[in-house]
Amino acid sequence: MDLVPALEEPLRQPLKSVLGPATAKVMAEHLGLLTVGDLLHHYPRRYEERGQLTHLADLPMDEHVTVVAQVADARLHTFASAKAPRGKGQRLEVTITDGSGRLQLVFFGAGVHKPHKELLPGTRAMFAGKVSVFNRRLQLAHPAYELLRGDPEESVETWAGALIPIYPATAKLESWKIGKAIQTVLPTAREAVEPLPESLREGRGLVPLPEALLKIHRPQTKADIEDARSRLKWDEAFVLQVALARRRHADAQLPAVPRRPAPDGLLTAFDARLPFTLTDGQQRVSREIFDDLATDHPMHRLLQGEVGSGKTMVALRAMLAVVDAGGQAAMLAPTEVLAQQHHRSIVEMMGELAEGGMLGGAEQATKVVLLTGSMGAAARRHALLDLTTGEAGIVIGTHALIEDKVQFHDLGLVVVDEQHRFGVEQRDALRGKGKQPPHLLVMTATPIPRTVAMTVFGDLETSVLDQLPAGRSPIASHVVPAADKPHFLSRAWERVREEVENGHQAYVVCPRIGDEEDDPKKSAKKKSPEDEAEKRPPLAVLDVADQLTKGPLQGLRVEVLHGRMHPDDKDAVMRRFAAGETHVLVATTVIEVGVNVPNATAMVIMDADRFGVSQLHQLRGRVGRGSAPGLCLLVTEMPEASPARQRLGAVASTLDGFELSRIDLEQRREGDVLGQAQSGARTSLKVLAVIEDEEIIAEAREEATAVVAADPELSRLPALRTALDALLDEEREQYLEKG
């Protein structure tokens, strides 16, 4: 992160290679480690004490693990096989133990000789390999291993108490080989340059960076590890927050046209039409947005709110304010289904105010046009003309809005729906269509914990809508364990029938469409029965719809909806469902965002364990949108004790999206959640845990803001500038530029 010449030295150098060329190649290709500095910042995932054994009881399936354990027994078997028909085949089975559990290692053929000599009962070693199941028992096949022999000079106590760093490794490079490579370059850690301002480091009692690097790789005590981690967490949090603070500072310098709504214009006329009053939250967030729109630098605001909290209403009022002020507003939706849905609902909400230039249109009216990739040429030409002339004040579309041909008369506001589905380049291209940078409002229905918002969307101001509008109904959620209790699944289909009989409708969601080609390579491999149960393909829309029509939902009108249908067909299906002509819609996650059918009260999610927590929460938000209560049934075949079942239990137990997003984040690695915001970074988050280190992130943000306000170019902090350059290689710098 820091990187000075000694640390910038490539690991692969033709003349004086720091490491062997083969090791350097694997490190570059599989771990993304190119320089000495990268290697020093590849921190141990955890530490083993030689005196203590790893928990074999908690091994994850299908993962590459490193364990420290003792050989309990080793047996050599001979057997006959196609390759060794005379019973000359050899298999070595070694059982290792750590006090918490036992694990079988297996070696075949010529690979048995060395371990047969070395892995004698009582021997201790580190073993690395991929955990698999054979005959219902966990095993490692052909694991790599490193014997743990005490140095003759060392006392037993010192040897047993030493901390062994276990590094994030790959099948091609074991943890201990990475450890040896790091020991080779560790002396250069003394030359690491301090990115933190001295006053900050001393004020918070953090150890110097060279000391932190030495302690994290060669700790003598657990206190050493703590010291090192505290320091390195601050580095990560602070450098990232400085990058975001500089982004905010630069944005504040950009010019923008202030947009203040006319006193008796479109917005006033729209508010007068509303059949309900806005919630306190909607009014508060609208005020924040209107204050931003009135300034002469671009608004950059993230609006997050629960599914159904009325974000579209807030966004629409912001768009109307901009139209009132003589500008145009564009709303970018991630899918055609959603763009059409938004267009329909906005035109309905506005009534005659959306009929600008037409007979019967109100005096203050404007035009609301739709622009998607699948529109016919004539309709498209018409829409483009309305945008160029300024006739259309509001345009709603997919990424088709970004094409070069699309010209605006005066683009004043860009609203992006569901931020995480849009590439930054796309937002940037749309932004570039204004005469001056337009204001930007980003909406998401995926609740984002405060710290993630500070880390990922740290260059955006955040508004939160946390109350549901009056008249929204509660949603009851239940887990349906189809394998343990098949009669529960039958009952689920009865419940769907009951909802339909009461005049309501239902969704059935599946992970897959069902017309995909099977990969012959995958199906060629023979699998054990356990594997079959664990890894059967996810249930598919077309199969499930067929089974339901012929079976438990016979006689009901069932239709399918998925992403590979022609846009017109998708729209027709959605219209029939919205009109109540279809009883049950069997769909993929295309319905996840924005689909609004108040009469749909029940949802059955098949193979619910195959979806993420926030995705389940999003899907569930499609029911209970009217006055009747909603019901969401999460169907799974996973056993009761599995993490997947616990995750589903958590979703069923709360409707609080922020609580669920914390659970989600704790269960997944940060990298998944931070997604693209970390892409292009040489150092993604390694020691900083977004949920646990909330305080550090918040404090780092304050410190970073103060540092940047005092010295935006960081001219008085050259070492911090260097650290920033290392974090923000060009791709990352551009990413933030566009963000």
XYZ file of C-alpha atoms in Angstrom, residues 148-682:
535
model
C 6.279 -29.839 12.277
C 9.636 -30.793 13.719
C 10.873 -28.842 16.720
C 14.311 -27.278 16.308
C 16.722 -29.335 18.518
C 17.795 -26.049 20.165
C 14.206 -25.043 20.993
C 12.597 -26.066 24.245
C 9.315 -27.937 23.924
C 7.452 -24.960 25.491
C 8.779 -22.430 22.988
C 8.035 -24.756 20.116
C 4.499 -25.549 21.262
C 3.727 -21.882 21.992
C 4.908 -20.497 18.642
C 2.178 -18.993 16.464
C 2.008 -20.442 12.947
C 0.560 -17.946 10.429
C -1.997 -19.564 8.102
C -2.193 -17.549 4.866
C -5.012 -17.332 2.318
C -3.715 -19.947 -0.137
C -4.622 -21.669 -3.381
C -4.475 -25.265 -4.513
C -1.284 -24.391 -6.392
C 0.522 -22.752 -3.480
C 0.174 -23.948 0.105
C 0.043 -21.622 3.082
C 3.479 -22.612 4.364
C 5.135 -21.925 1.005
C 3.620 -18.425 1.052
C 4.911 -18.090 4.623
C 8.444 -19.011 3.525
C 8.299 -16.496 0.648
C 7.174 -13.774 3.077
C 10.038 -14.609 5.469
C 12.406 -14.032 2.512
C 11.148 -10.493 1.898
C 10.280 -9.546 5.500
C 13.513 -7.555 6.130
C 12.406 -4.985 3.514
C 9.376 -4.181 5.718
C 11.707 -1.850 7.668
C 11.708 0.443 4.609
C 7.903 0.815 4.469
C 6.851 4.475 4.361
C 4.255 5.781 6.836
C 0.994 6.767 5.079
C -0.681 8.013 8.283
C 0.010 11.589 9.382
C 2.301 11.462 12.428
C -0.176 13.340 14.663
C -2.933 10.837 13.845
C -0.705 7.812 14.446
C 0.639 9.074 17.764
C -2.703 10.479 18.891
C -4.272 7.048 18.512
C -1.296 5.121 19.901
C -0.762 3.082 16.723
C 2.522 1.236 16.132
C 4.677 2.354 13.142
C 3.969 0.548 9.861
C 7.296 -1.375 9.643
C 6.685 -2.740 13.151
C 3.072 -3.666 12.255
C 4.232 -5.634 9.195
C 6.857 -7.529 11.198
C 4.368 -8.295 13.960
C 1.572 -9.511 11.708
C 3.856 -11.987 9.915
C 6.069 -13.043 12.866
C 4.124 -12.452 16.070
C 5.744 -13.542 19.308
C 2.504 -13.120 21.264
C -1.188 -12.607 20.648
C -0.741 -8.970 21.749
C 1.616 -8.498 18.769
C -1.169 -9.624 16.435
C -3.618 -7.178 18.043
C -1.169 -4.246 17.733
C -0.485 -5.064 14.094
C -4.127 -5.515 13.127
C -5.216 -2.267 14.828
C -2.583 -0.360 12.885
C -3.261 -2.031 9.519
C -7.028 -1.555 9.881
C -6.440 2.164 10.304
C -4.292 2.238 7.169
C -7.016 0.591 5.108
C -9.868 2.674 6.510
C -7.996 5.965 6.364
C -6.502 5.703 2.876
C -9.871 4.621 1.422
C -11.699 7.444 3.233
C -9.114 9.992 2.003
C -9.812 8.815 -1.557
C -13.553 9.297 -1.013
C -13.105 12.641 0.783
C -11.064 13.956 -2.160
C -13.840 12.788 -4.478
C -16.450 14.694 -2.438
C -14.203 17.754 -2.322
C -13.693 17.685 -6.104
C -17.454 17.247 -6.689
C -18.156 20.269 -4.504
C -15.972 22.346 -6.870
C -17.942 21.324 -10.004
C -20.493 23.798 -11.369
C -24.152 22.834 -11.698
C -27.346 24.703 -12.522
C -29.391 25.279 -9.339
C -32.923 23.908 -9.873
C -35.610 25.516 -7.702
C -39.243 24.544 -8.356
C -41.598 27.332 -9.494
C -43.994 28.366 -6.696
C -47.225 27.360 -8.489
C -45.866 24.938 -11.032
C -45.953 21.256 -11.847
C -44.883 20.071 -8.370
C -47.632 22.072 -6.614
C -50.226 20.768 -9.090
C -48.981 17.177 -8.557
C -49.050 17.418 -4.741
C -52.616 18.759 -4.929
C -53.675 15.603 -6.860
C -52.246 13.127 -4.343
C -54.981 11.047 -2.674
C -52.826 10.645 0.461
C -50.388 12.623 2.566
C -46.664 11.951 2.352
C -45.083 10.231 5.364
C -42.832 12.306 7.655
C -39.873 10.415 6.194
C -40.841 11.251 2.614
C -41.214 14.933 3.515
C -37.873 15.022 5.354
C -35.979 13.289 2.507
C -37.691 15.508 -0.102
C -36.474 18.591 1.809
C -32.894 17.231 1.828
C -33.100 16.642 -1.938
C -34.651 20.049 -2.718
C -31.929 21.775 -0.636
C -29.271 19.928 -2.706
C -30.972 20.765 -6.007
C -30.950 24.461 -5.126
C -27.130 24.606 -4.827
C -24.722 25.488 -7.623
C -22.739 22.240 -7.414
C -24.114 18.792 -8.341
C -26.126 16.832 -5.810
C -24.731 13.335 -5.208
C -27.250 11.623 -2.986
C -27.984 7.970 -2.160
C -31.632 7.361 -1.264
C -32.085 4.065 0.482
C -35.358 2.796 1.746
C -37.123 -0.431 2.449
C -39.043 -2.099 -0.326
C -42.305 -0.162 -0.516
C -41.212 2.847 1.542
C -42.180 5.208 -1.283
C -38.804 5.983 -2.880
C -40.374 6.324 -6.344
C -42.708 9.037 -5.023
C -39.746 10.977 -3.580
C -37.771 10.587 -6.827
C -40.765 11.665 -8.929
C -41.235 14.843 -6.859
C -37.526 15.639 -7.357
C -37.917 15.122 -11.117
C -40.986 17.386 -11.204
C -39.087 20.092 -9.290
C -36.348 20.007 -11.958
C -38.910 20.165 -14.805
C -40.514 23.121 -13.005
C -37.128 24.838 -13.037
C -36.843 24.419 -16.818
C -34.690 21.270 -16.882
C -35.200 17.617 -17.821
C -34.961 14.521 -15.621
C -33.914 11.011 -16.632
C -34.608 7.844 -14.682
C -32.401 4.861 -15.377
C -33.843 1.406 -14.603
C -31.854 -1.859 -14.691
C -34.358 -3.905 -16.769
C -36.980 -3.293 -19.453
C -39.703 -4.815 -17.267
C -38.874 -2.275 -14.583
C -38.542 0.683 -16.978
C -41.990 -0.085 -18.428
C -43.438 -0.528 -14.943
C -41.967 2.803 -13.741
C -43.250 4.552 -16.857
C -46.744 3.128 -16.359
C -46.954 3.986 -12.668
C -45.504 7.515 -13.093
C -47.936 8.326 -15.921
C -50.797 6.983 -13.743
C -49.686 9.035 -10.728
C -49.386 12.215 -12.823
C -52.606 11.790 -14.817
C -53.245 14.804 -17.080
C -49.958 16.367 -15.838
C -48.157 13.766 -17.993
C -49.980 14.832 -21.141
C -47.930 17.889 -22.080
C -48.668 19.205 -25.566
C -51.690 16.915 -25.917
C -55.415 17.678 -25.956
C -56.741 17.417 -22.422
C -53.288 17.903 -20.916
C -53.125 20.235 -17.911
C -51.652 23.709 -18.239
C -48.408 22.909 -16.355
C -48.161 19.412 -17.924
C -45.036 17.884 -19.423
C -44.419 14.767 -21.512
C -43.198 11.525 -19.923
C -41.456 9.311 -22.495
C -40.142 5.752 -22.347
C -36.945 4.734 -24.133
C -35.833 1.075 -24.217
C -33.716 -1.015 -26.571
C -36.597 -3.049 -27.958
C -38.836 -0.134 -29.039
C -39.881 0.094 -32.683
C -37.955 2.573 -34.872
C -40.858 5.054 -35.250
C -41.665 5.199 -31.513
C -37.981 5.548 -30.776
C -37.524 8.429 -33.250
C -40.469 10.184 -31.698
C -39.077 9.789 -28.157
C -35.608 11.034 -29.219
C -37.149 14.103 -30.857
C -39.129 14.924 -27.694
C -35.886 14.778 -25.679
C -33.900 16.991 -28.050
C -36.571 19.672 -28.259
C -37.230 19.614 -24.510
C -40.889 18.687 -25.124
C -40.402 15.694 -22.793
C -39.521 16.798 -19.272
C -39.173 13.251 -17.952
C -37.652 10.221 -19.656
C -37.573 6.725 -18.202
C -35.424 4.083 -19.778
C -32.847 1.338 -19.610
C -29.213 1.754 -20.618
C -30.589 2.587 -24.099
C -30.692 6.146 -22.678
C -26.912 6.225 -22.703
C -26.379 5.663 -26.422
C -24.629 8.439 -28.339
C -27.734 9.183 -30.412
C -29.671 10.302 -27.323
C -29.437 14.100 -26.940
C -31.132 16.124 -24.211
C -32.317 19.720 -24.408
C -31.177 20.467 -20.830
C -30.554 17.460 -18.567
C -30.787 18.584 -14.936
C -31.263 15.390 -12.869
C -30.338 11.750 -13.265
C -32.133 9.219 -11.042
C -30.531 5.763 -10.981
C -32.735 2.946 -9.682
C -30.953 0.034 -8.001
C -27.398 1.348 -8.014
C -25.647 -2.036 -7.787
C -27.024 -3.149 -11.138
C -25.486 -0.269 -13.043
C -21.884 -0.008 -14.121
C -20.198 3.231 -13.203
C -19.329 3.835 -16.866
C -23.056 3.866 -17.659
C -23.831 6.466 -14.995
C -20.897 8.513 -16.217
C -22.044 8.406 -19.841
C -25.500 9.643 -18.856
C -24.004 12.366 -16.692
C -21.948 13.564 -19.655
C -25.165 14.396 -21.548
C -25.828 17.538 -19.492
C -24.503 20.971 -20.533
C -23.111 21.080 -16.990
C -22.920 18.035 -14.695
C -26.530 17.136 -13.777
C -27.612 16.418 -10.208
C -27.528 12.702 -9.315
C -29.937 10.722 -7.132
C -29.153 7.038 -6.650
C -31.913 4.804 -5.208
C -31.577 1.378 -3.657
C -34.043 -0.896 -1.895
C -31.230 -3.054 -0.538
C -30.694 -1.654 2.934
C -27.028 -0.872 3.379
C -25.552 -0.770 6.876
C -24.180 2.675 7.733
C -20.562 1.524 7.567
C -20.941 -0.035 4.133
C -22.572 3.164 2.918
C -19.563 5.080 4.294
C -17.129 2.692 2.642
C -18.732 1.984 -0.708
C -20.859 5.033 -1.336
C -18.623 7.312 0.706
C -18.734 9.952 -2.009
C -22.542 10.183 -1.789
C -24.616 11.875 0.912
C -27.149 9.398 2.305
C -30.897 9.747 2.944
C -32.875 6.909 4.525
C -36.632 6.235 4.264
C -37.361 3.930 7.158
C -41.136 4.057 7.617
C -43.676 2.344 5.406
C -46.576 4.377 4.019
C -49.955 3.891 5.740
C -52.006 1.042 4.319
C -49.054 -1.296 3.680
C -49.626 -4.701 5.252
C -47.311 -6.885 7.300
C -45.763 -9.917 5.592
C -45.671 -13.247 7.447
C -42.677 -15.381 6.421
C -42.176 -19.091 7.125
C -39.512 -21.662 6.242
C -40.947 -24.771 4.543
C -38.538 -27.719 5.065
C -39.560 -29.772 2.012
C -37.150 -32.680 2.651
C -37.825 -33.130 6.404
C -41.586 -32.425 6.192
C -42.962 -32.981 2.677
C -46.543 -32.378 3.916
C -45.524 -28.759 4.664
C -44.926 -28.247 0.934
C -48.368 -29.683 0.094
C -49.838 -27.274 2.630
C -47.940 -24.395 0.940
C -49.709 -25.095 -2.372
C -53.056 -25.290 -0.523
C -52.338 -21.832 0.929
C -51.699 -20.497 -2.591
C -55.073 -21.928 -3.706
C -56.788 -20.317 -0.697
C -55.311 -16.904 -1.572
C -56.543 -17.251 -5.169
C -60.003 -18.344 -3.965
C -60.099 -15.160 -1.858
C -59.595 -13.115 -5.021
C -55.814 -12.632 -4.653
C -52.774 -13.701 -6.709
C -49.432 -15.365 -6.031
C -45.818 -15.520 -7.219
C -43.697 -18.677 -7.352
C -39.991 -17.850 -7.705
C -37.332 -20.282 -8.975
C -33.553 -19.831 -9.317
C -33.357 -20.975 -12.946
C -35.283 -20.789 -16.249
C -34.971 -24.440 -17.285
C -34.106 -24.332 -20.980
C -30.356 -24.064 -20.418
C -28.138 -26.585 -22.181
C -26.572 -29.040 -19.740
C -22.801 -28.974 -19.800
C -21.739 -32.468 -21.008
C -18.402 -32.212 -19.156
C -20.171 -31.622 -15.872
C -22.658 -34.426 -16.281
C -19.940 -36.894 -17.335
C -18.430 -36.932 -13.841
C -19.821 -39.627 -11.567
C -21.096 -38.304 -8.261
C -21.738 -39.949 -4.928
C -25.387 -40.064 -3.761
C -24.567 -37.401 -1.124
C -23.239 -35.163 -3.853
C -26.369 -35.728 -5.891
C -28.616 -34.516 -3.064
C -26.367 -31.580 -2.306
C -25.756 -30.534 -5.885
C -28.937 -31.280 -7.833
C -29.556 -28.443 -10.274
C -31.668 -25.608 -8.860
C -35.390 -25.852 -9.598
C -36.409 -24.225 -12.867
C -39.357 -22.014 -13.823
C -40.468 -24.076 -16.834
C -40.372 -27.417 -14.927
C -42.073 -26.065 -11.808
C -44.808 -24.301 -13.827
C -45.476 -27.552 -15.687
C -45.664 -29.620 -12.463
C -47.951 -27.082 -10.755
C -50.341 -26.833 -13.710
C -50.696 -30.613 -13.854
C -50.636 -31.083 -10.085
C -51.382 -28.989 -7.003
C -52.505 -25.819 -8.868
C -54.514 -27.597 -11.579
C -57.337 -25.422 -12.857
C -55.671 -22.109 -11.927
C -54.319 -19.775 -14.610
C -50.525 -20.131 -14.289
C -48.057 -18.141 -16.472
C -44.262 -17.944 -16.630
C -41.961 -14.902 -16.735
C -38.176 -14.941 -17.207
C -35.363 -12.835 -18.615
C -34.954 -14.635 -21.949
C -38.509 -13.957 -23.143
C -39.089 -11.356 -25.851
C -39.673 -7.925 -24.217
C -43.193 -7.672 -25.713
C -44.102 -11.105 -24.322
C -42.731 -10.137 -20.905
C -44.739 -6.943 -20.927
C -47.905 -8.797 -21.981
C -47.471 -11.353 -19.152
C -46.929 -8.560 -16.610
C -49.977 -6.661 -17.872
C -52.199 -9.771 -17.577
C -50.899 -10.414 -14.081
C -51.354 -6.767 -13.049
C -54.911 -6.859 -14.474
C -55.699 -9.939 -12.367
C -56.199 -12.247 -15.378
C -53.412 -14.591 -14.221
C -53.667 -16.294 -10.826
C -50.081 -17.466 -10.355
C -46.903 -16.102 -11.912
C -43.953 -18.540 -11.928
C -40.871 -16.381 -12.424
C -37.138 -15.980 -11.994
C -35.784 -13.004 -10.062
C -36.821 -10.634 -12.887
C -39.639 -9.698 -10.488
C -37.162 -8.851 -7.719
C -37.133 -5.111 -8.199
C -39.941 -2.645 -8.612
C -42.755 -4.926 -9.789
C -45.897 -3.595 -8.139
C -49.106 -5.666 -8.105
C -51.012 -4.810 -4.907
C -53.400 -7.751 -5.361
C -50.545 -10.306 -5.148
C -50.498 -11.521 -1.545
C -48.539 -14.792 -1.546
C -45.058 -15.767 -2.673
C -43.463 -19.218 -2.650
C -39.686 -19.149 -3.166
C -38.372 -22.540 -4.322
C -34.802 -23.542 -3.326
C -34.762 -20.409 -1.188
C -31.326 -21.394 0.149
C -29.870 -20.611 -3.293
C -30.627 -16.889 -2.875
C -28.798 -14.313 -0.773
C -30.401 -12.732 2.293
C -30.954 -9.308 0.730
C -32.290 -10.903 -2.449
C -34.873 -12.869 -0.450
C -35.838 -9.678 1.361
C -36.216 -7.855 -1.964
C -38.350 -10.642 -3.444
C -40.560 -10.807 -0.381
C -41.240 -7.067 -0.761
C -43.332 -7.842 -3.863
C -46.255 -9.087 -1.693
C -48.262 -7.283 0.964
C -48.285 -4.131 -1.178
C -52.036 -3.643 -0.839
C -54.408 -3.740 2.117
C -54.396 -7.557 2.497
C -51.583 -9.155 4.541
C -48.712 -10.790 2.642
C -47.397 -14.333 2.979
C -43.914 -15.509 1.969
C -42.972 -19.209 2.086
C -39.267 -20.098 1.840
C -39.009 -23.656 0.515
C -35.740 -25.525 1.099
C -34.398 -29.071 1.225
C -31.402 -28.141 3.385
C -31.069 -29.962 6.729
C -32.072 -28.155 9.898
C -28.567 -27.615 11.281
C -27.108 -26.180 8.063
C -25.983 -22.528 7.812
C -28.389 -22.134 4.869
C -31.353 -22.994 7.105
C -30.142 -20.542 9.773
C -29.959 -17.854 7.111
C -33.545 -18.568 6.012
C -34.640 -18.582 9.657
C -33.154 -15.088 10.025
C -35.075 -13.832 6.976
C -38.324 -15.344 8.298
C -37.809 -13.809 11.743
C -37.546 -10.104 10.816
C -38.836 -7.621 8.258
C -36.097 -5.134 9.153
C -33.926 -4.873 6.057
C -31.084 -3.150 7.932
C -30.921 -5.987 10.465
C -30.887 -8.506 7.588
C -28.171 -6.632 5.738
C -25.981 -6.923 8.849
C -26.643 -10.681 9.011
C -25.914 -10.932 5.291
C -22.657 -9.068 5.667
C -21.550 -11.157 8.632
C -22.199 -14.366 6.677
C -20.556 -13.306 3.421
C -17.093 -11.963 2.981
C -16.874 -8.187 2.765
C -15.486 -8.378 -0.754
C -18.784 -9.676 -2.106
C -20.699 -6.859 -0.527
C -18.260 -4.143 -1.470
C -18.425 -5.549 -4.952
C -17.277 -3.271 -7.684
C -16.459 -0.383 -5.385
C -13.300 -2.278 -4.528
C -12.530 -3.295 -8.085
C -9.273 -2.050 -9.502
C -7.881 -1.565 -6.020
C -4.479 -3.079 -5.482
